[in-house]
mmCIF file of C-alpha atoms and ligand atoms in Angstrom:
data_model
loop_
_atom_site.group_PDB
_atom_site.id
_atom_site.type_symbol
_atom_site.label_atom_id
_atom_site.label_comp_id
_atom_site.label_asym_id
_atom_site.label_seq_id
_atom_site.Cartn_x
_atom_site.Cartn_y
_atom_site.Cartn_z
ATOM 1 C CA MET F 145 78.143 141.776 129.143
ATOM 2 C CA THR F 146 76.698 139.299 126.634
ATOM 3 C CA GLY F 147 78.272 136.676 124.407
ATOM 4 C CA ARG F 148 77.082 134.182 121.839
ATOM 5 C CA ILE F 149 77.441 130.525 122.725
ATOM 6 C CA HIS F 150 76.781 127.450 120.624
ATOM 7 C CA SER F 151 76.229 124.969 123.468
ATOM 8 C CA ILE F 152 77.347 123.723 126.883
ATOM 9 C CA GLN F 153 78.635 120.256 127.725
ATOM 10 C CA THR F 154 78.181 119.613 131.435
ATOM 11 C CA MET F 155 80.744 116.862 132.025
ATOM 12 C CA GLY F 156 83.578 116.875 129.520
ATOM 13 C CA ALA F 157 86.542 114.608 130.191
ATOM 14 C CA VAL F 158 88.828 115.439 127.254
ATOM 15 C CA ASP F 159 89.221 119.217 127.305
ATOM 16 C CA GLY F 160 91.685 119.828 130.109
ATOM 17 C CA PRO F 161 92.328 118.210 133.491
ATOM 18 C CA GLY F 162 89.579 116.384 135.413
ATOM 19 C CA LEU F 163 85.853 116.601 134.760
ATOM 20 C CA ARG F 164 84.832 119.921 133.283
ATOM 21 C CA GLY F 165 81.989 122.039 132.118
ATOM 22 C CA VAL F 166 82.724 122.942 128.502
ATOM 23 C CA VAL F 167 81.295 126.020 126.802
ATOM 24 C CA PHE F 168 81.396 126.094 122.992
ATOM 25 C CA MET F 169 81.449 129.685 121.796
ATOM 26 C CA GLN F 170 79.801 130.672 118.524
ATOM 27 C CA GLY F 171 81.943 132.052 115.695
ATOM 28 C CA CYS F 172 85.311 131.182 114.193
ATOM 29 C CA PRO F 173 87.453 132.996 111.609
ATOM 30 C CA LEU F 174 89.217 129.771 110.520
ATOM 31 C CA ARG F 175 87.945 127.097 108.159
ATOM 32 C CA CYS F 176 90.082 124.104 109.125
ATOM 33 C CA ALA F 177 89.811 121.291 106.608
ATOM 34 C CA TYR F 178 89.219 118.789 109.446
ATOM 35 C CA CYS F 179 86.858 120.942 111.553
ATOM 36 C CA HIS F 180 84.394 118.932 113.649
ATOM 37 C CA ASN F 181 82.224 121.921 114.500
ATOM 38 C CA PRO F 182 81.174 123.702 111.277
ATOM 39 C CA ASP F 183 77.957 124.639 113.075
ATOM 40 C CA THR F 184 80.009 127.037 115.259
ATOM 41 C CA TRP F 185 81.508 128.965 112.327
ATOM 42 C CA THR F 186 79.036 131.832 111.874
ATOM 43 C CA PHE F 187 79.114 134.706 114.328
ATOM 44 C CA GLU F 188 75.378 135.296 113.978
ATOM 45 C CA GLY F 189 74.044 131.946 115.203
ATOM 46 C CA GLY F 190 73.951 130.460 118.678
ATOM 47 C CA GLN F 191 72.337 131.836 121.777
ATOM 48 C CA GLU F 192 73.021 135.152 123.459
ATOM 49 C CA VAL F 193 73.732 134.949 127.199
ATOM 50 C CA THR F 194 75.201 137.198 129.853
ATOM 51 C CA ALA F 195 78.407 136.188 131.591
ATOM 52 C CA GLU F 196 76.509 136.120 134.903
ATOM 53 C CA GLU F 197 73.793 133.785 133.524
ATOM 54 C CA LEU F 198 76.350 131.433 132.015
ATOM 55 C CA CYS F 199 78.466 131.407 135.167
ATOM 56 C CA GLY F 200 75.337 130.595 137.201
ATOM 57 C CA LYS F 201 74.513 127.641 134.900
ATOM 58 C CA LEU F 202 78.044 126.299 135.116
ATOM 59 C CA LEU F 203 78.145 126.614 138.905
ATOM 60 C CA ARG F 204 75.139 124.274 139.184
ATOM 61 C CA TYR F 205 77.551 121.438 138.311
ATOM 62 C CA ARG F 206 80.417 122.578 140.512
ATOM 63 C CA SER F 207 80.298 119.438 142.686
ATOM 64 C CA TYR F 208 81.470 117.483 139.607
ATOM 65 C CA TYR F 209 84.398 119.790 138.918
ATOM 66 C CA LYS F 210 86.701 118.343 141.605
ATOM 67 C CA ASN F 211 90.179 118.226 139.978
ATOM 68 C CA GLY F 212 88.542 119.855 136.954
ATOM 69 C CA GLY F 213 86.815 123.124 136.193
ATOM 70 C CA VAL F 214 85.440 124.945 133.175
ATOM 71 C CA THR F 215 86.869 125.017 129.643
ATOM 72 C CA VAL F 216 85.783 127.547 127.052
ATOM 73 C CA SER F 217 86.150 126.180 123.530
ATOM 74 C CA GLY F 218 84.647 126.937 120.156
ATOM 75 C CA GLY F 219 84.368 128.139 117.571
ATOM 76 C CA GLU F 220 87.131 130.510 118.591
ATOM 77 C CA PRO F 221 86.652 131.867 122.134
ATOM 78 C CA LEU F 222 89.174 134.688 121.703
ATOM 79 C CA MET F 223 86.865 136.286 119.128
ATOM 80 C CA GLN F 224 84.673 137.159 122.135
ATOM 81 C CA GLY F 225 87.605 137.973 124.394
ATOM 82 C CA GLU F 226 85.936 140.482 126.708
ATOM 83 C CA PHE F 227 83.030 138.138 127.372
ATOM 84 C CA VAL F 228 85.314 135.164 128.085
ATOM 85 C CA ALA F 229 87.480 137.320 130.371
ATOM 86 C CA GLU F 230 84.398 138.334 132.354
ATOM 87 C CA LEU F 231 83.159 134.728 132.557
ATOM 88 C CA PHE F 232 86.578 133.513 133.728
ATOM 89 C CA ARG F 233 86.817 136.329 136.272
ATOM 90 C CA LEU F 234 83.455 135.298 137.751
ATOM 91 C CA LEU F 235 84.383 131.601 137.755
ATOM 92 C CA GLN F 236 87.764 132.197 139.388
ATOM 93 C CA SER F 237 86.119 134.294 142.094
ATOM 94 C CA GLU F 238 84.131 131.104 142.889
ATOM 95 C CA GLY F 239 87.337 129.053 143.007
ATOM 96 C CA ILE F 240 86.735 127.334 139.641
ATOM 97 C CA HIS F 241 89.757 126.396 137.461
ATOM 98 C CA THR F 242 89.525 128.025 134.005
ATOM 99 C CA ALA F 243 90.907 126.645 130.736
ATOM 100 C CA LEU F 244 90.920 128.357 127.335
ATOM 101 C CA ASP F 245 90.789 126.010 124.337
ATOM 102 C CA THR F 246 91.896 128.094 121.361
ATOM 103 C CA SER F 247 93.545 128.055 117.966
ATOM 104 C CA GLY F 248 95.416 131.203 119.038
ATOM 105 C CA ILE F 249 94.019 133.104 116.044
ATOM 106 C CA ALA F 250 92.749 136.364 117.455
ATOM 107 C CA PRO F 251 93.772 139.962 117.988
ATOM 108 C CA ILE F 252 96.534 139.983 120.594
ATOM 109 C CA GLU F 253 94.432 142.437 122.652
ATOM 110 C CA ALA F 254 91.875 139.659 123.158
ATOM 111 C CA ALA F 255 94.573 137.367 124.541
ATOM 112 C CA ARG F 256 95.790 140.118 126.868
ATOM 113 C CA CYS F 257 92.248 140.533 128.123
ATOM 114 C CA VAL F 258 91.588 136.814 128.802
ATOM 115 C CA LEU F 259 94.956 135.454 129.984
ATOM 116 C CA PRO F 260 94.964 137.200 133.404
ATOM 117 C CA PHE F 261 91.873 135.115 134.307
ATOM 118 C CA THR F 262 93.065 131.855 132.703
ATOM 119 C CA ASN F 263 94.596 128.970 134.675
ATOM 120 C CA LEU F 264 95.493 126.849 131.650
ATOM 121 C CA VAL F 265 95.586 127.304 127.879
ATOM 122 C CA LEU F 266 94.956 124.441 125.458
ATOM 123 C CA CYS F 267 96.406 125.723 122.192
ATOM 124 C CA ASP F 268 95.676 123.908 118.960
ATOM 125 C CA LEU F 269 98.903 123.971 116.943
ATOM 126 C CA LYS F 270 97.689 122.766 113.592
ATOM 127 C CA PHE F 271 100.679 123.019 111.226
ATOM 128 C CA THR F 272 104.297 124.108 111.381
ATOM 129 C CA SER F 273 104.475 126.155 108.199
ATOM 130 C CA ASP F 274 102.621 129.230 107.050
ATOM 131 C CA THR F 275 102.048 127.587 103.662
ATOM 132 C CA LEU F 276 100.154 124.627 105.151
ATOM 133 C CA TYR F 277 98.382 126.832 107.680
ATOM 134 C CA ARG F 278 97.012 129.058 104.921
ATOM 135 C CA LYS F 279 96.169 126.100 102.669
ATOM 136 C CA TYR F 280 94.156 124.154 105.246
ATOM 137 C CA THR F 281 92.723 126.891 107.520
ATOM 138 C CA GLY F 282 92.524 129.950 105.276
ATOM 139 C CA MET F 283 94.559 132.161 107.651
ATOM 140 C CA PRO F 284 98.267 132.990 108.249
ATOM 141 C CA MET F 285 100.178 131.225 111.023
ATOM 142 C CA GLN F 286 102.094 134.140 112.575
ATOM 143 C CA PRO F 287 99.264 135.201 114.952
ATOM 144 C CA VAL F 288 99.414 131.733 116.542
ATOM 145 C CA LEU F 289 103.154 132.043 117.193
ATOM 146 C CA ASP F 290 102.591 135.543 118.593
ATOM 147 C CA PHE F 291 99.896 134.089 120.856
ATOM 148 C CA LEU F 292 102.297 131.444 122.210
ATOM 149 C CA ASP F 293 104.765 134.249 123.016
ATOM 150 C CA GLU F 294 101.959 136.088 124.794
ATOM 151 C CA ILE F 295 101.064 133.049 126.949
ATOM 152 C CA GLU F 296 104.729 132.699 127.906
ATOM 153 C CA ALA F 297 104.946 136.387 128.835
ATOM 154 C CA ALA F 298 101.764 136.080 130.924
ATOM 155 C CA LYS F 299 103.243 132.993 132.657
ATOM 156 C CA VAL F 300 100.144 130.865 132.050
ATOM 157 C CA PRO F 301 100.810 127.107 131.743
ATOM 158 C CA PHE F 302 99.790 125.641 128.404
ATOM 159 C CA TRP F 303 99.174 122.367 126.652
ATOM 160 C CA VAL F 304 99.490 122.011 122.906
ATOM 161 C CA ARG F 305 97.034 119.902 120.946
ATOM 162 C CA HIS F 306 97.711 118.650 117.446
ATOM 163 C CA VAL F 307 95.182 116.823 115.295
ATOM 164 C CA VAL F 308 96.934 113.963 113.522
ATOM 165 C CA VAL F 309 95.496 113.668 110.003
ATOM 166 C CA PRO F 310 96.798 110.828 107.801
ATOM 167 C CA GLY F 311 98.754 112.178 104.847
ATOM 168 C CA MET F 312 98.472 115.763 106.115
ATOM 169 C CA THR F 313 99.860 116.207 109.653
ATOM 170 C CA ASP F 314 100.922 112.696 110.662
ATOM 171 C CA SER F 315 104.537 112.453 109.488
ATOM 172 C CA ASP F 316 107.323 111.953 112.044
ATOM 173 C CA GLU F 317 108.882 115.200 110.770
ATOM 174 C CA GLU F 318 105.731 117.312 111.168
ATOM 175 C CA VAL F 319 104.991 116.027 114.673
ATOM 176 C CA ALA F 320 108.649 116.409 115.733
ATOM 177 C CA SER F 321 108.532 120.016 114.445
ATOM 178 C CA ILE F 322 105.391 120.682 116.486
ATOM 179 C CA PHE F 323 107.184 119.343 119.579
ATOM 180 C CA ARG F 324 110.264 121.478 118.860
ATOM 181 C CA ILE F 325 108.090 124.603 118.782
ATOM 182 C CA CYS F 326 106.522 123.584 122.130
ATOM 183 C CA GLN F 327 109.911 123.068 123.746
ATOM 184 C CA ARG F 328 110.901 126.687 123.138
ATOM 185 C CA TYR F 329 108.540 127.700 125.927
ATOM 186 C CA GLN F 330 108.995 127.355 129.684
ATOM 187 C CA MET F 331 105.231 127.420 130.287
ATOM 188 C CA PHE F 332 104.653 124.467 127.928
ATOM 189 C CA GLU F 333 103.476 121.454 129.974
ATOM 190 C CA LYS F 334 102.076 118.782 127.683
ATOM 191 C CA LEU F 335 101.557 117.737 124.063
ATOM 192 C CA GLU F 336 98.303 115.977 123.216
ATOM 193 C CA LEU F 337 98.068 114.188 119.862
ATOM 194 C CA LEU F 338 94.439 113.871 118.790
ATOM 195 C CA PRO F 339 93.546 111.273 116.136
ATOM 196 C CA PHE F 340 91.581 112.577 113.133
ATOM 197 C CA LYS F 341 88.056 111.125 113.145
ATOM 198 C CA LYS F 342 85.151 111.497 110.741
ATOM 199 C CA ILE F 343 82.214 111.505 113.140
ATOM 200 C CA CYS F 344 81.447 115.064 111.980
ATOM 201 C CA ILE F 345 80.373 113.984 108.476
ATOM 202 C CA SER F 346 76.662 113.966 109.366
ATOM 203 C CA LYS F 347 76.941 117.602 110.520
ATOM 204 C CA TYR F 348 78.391 118.590 107.150
ATOM 205 C CA GLN F 349 75.648 116.653 105.366
ATOM 206 C CA SER F 350 72.897 118.307 107.388
ATOM 207 C CA MET F 351 74.404 121.715 106.565
ATOM 208 C CA ASN F 352 74.731 120.821 102.860
ATOM 209 C CA LEU F 353 78.469 121.402 103.038
ATOM 210 C CA PRO F 354 81.080 119.141 101.421
ATOM 211 C CA PHE F 355 83.496 117.641 103.987
ATOM 212 C CA PRO F 356 86.952 118.424 102.527
ATOM 213 C CA LEU F 357 88.535 115.280 104.008
ATOM 214 C CA ASP F 358 85.827 112.832 102.980
ATOM 215 C CA ALA F 359 88.372 110.555 101.302
ATOM 216 C CA THR F 360 90.965 110.740 104.097
ATOM 217 C CA PRO F 361 91.144 107.713 106.410
ATOM 218 C CA GLU F 362 90.798 108.126 110.184
ATOM 219 C CA CYS F 363 93.991 108.081 112.252
ATOM 220 C CA SER F 364 94.596 104.827 114.114
ATOM 221 C CA PRO F 365 95.370 104.612 117.857
ATOM 222 C CA GLN F 366 98.546 102.713 116.863
ATOM 223 C CA ARG F 367 99.846 105.672 114.848
ATOM 224 C CA ILE F 368 99.259 107.979 117.832
ATOM 225 C CA GLN F 369 101.178 105.535 120.053
ATOM 226 C CA GLU F 370 104.057 105.373 117.537
ATOM 227 C CA LEU F 371 104.286 109.156 117.461
ATOM 228 C CA TYR F 372 104.368 109.425 121.269
ATOM 229 C CA GLN F 373 107.108 106.772 121.283
ATOM 230 C CA MET F 374 109.060 108.651 118.620
ATOM 231 C CA LEU F 375 108.985 111.729 120.885
ATOM 232 C CA ASN F 376 109.779 109.648 123.997
ATOM 233 C CA LEU F 377 106.474 110.750 125.500
ATOM 234 C CA ASP F 378 104.935 107.278 125.928
HETATM 235 S S1 SF4 O 135 89.556 126.591 114.801
HETATM 236 FE FE1 SF4 O 135 88.278 124.921 115.561
HETATM 237 S S2 SF4 O 135 86.152 125.600 115.222
HETATM 238 FE FE2 SF4 O 135 87.475 126.926 113.988
HETATM 239 S S3 SF4 O 135 87.481 125.966 111.959
HETATM 240 FE FE3 SF4 O 135 89.277 125.220 113.072
HETATM 241 S S4 SF4 O 135 88.652 123.301 114.040
HETATM 242 FE FE4 SF4 O 135 86.760 124.442 113.421
#
């Protein structure tokens, strides 16, 4: 079984618990206004690998994965669901913790294929209304809510991540709504608020693409702290 990957990060510290190998899959159906990885968008690019080859590469770093494991991110990993399921199956058979970092936008069959081999889901909950979801990602929101229901049914623990963009997703009301959605689920474990940054601008420039949020300021660490305090999560 082969899949298309964009790149591998050997020691990631921000995509799930502990130190982790992080695989960035190639291809994403969304076009988030604040995307940091426009170079993962096309399904044609990247490098083709077999699940066995990729597992072998990741296992070379297994001594670093204590308290960690492997996270598959993107792009959108569920767009290559069968490949990710096979990779996770191989990793779990070696005792490696598996985390799926996803927007949740994918055919539900892909989720059903991957979740049985997933120890933790990191789900990016971007907006709380279909209107905003469509405006800033180009896709409807309902598949994401269906995906959260699917994680709950599969009894896989999950964290929710929310990128805090000034003037777009940073109001008390929007973040409180995100947290209310999370609290509907028994398998929900943690909310991570990620500050919007603009370090991706050079990627957009090199691809001759306009960055839609060029004029938007970065989110300050203070604002993130205030939001955690507002939710009593500090
Ligand atoms: S889901 Fe992730 S990779 Fe895809 S467009 Fe959005 S931020 Fe970029």
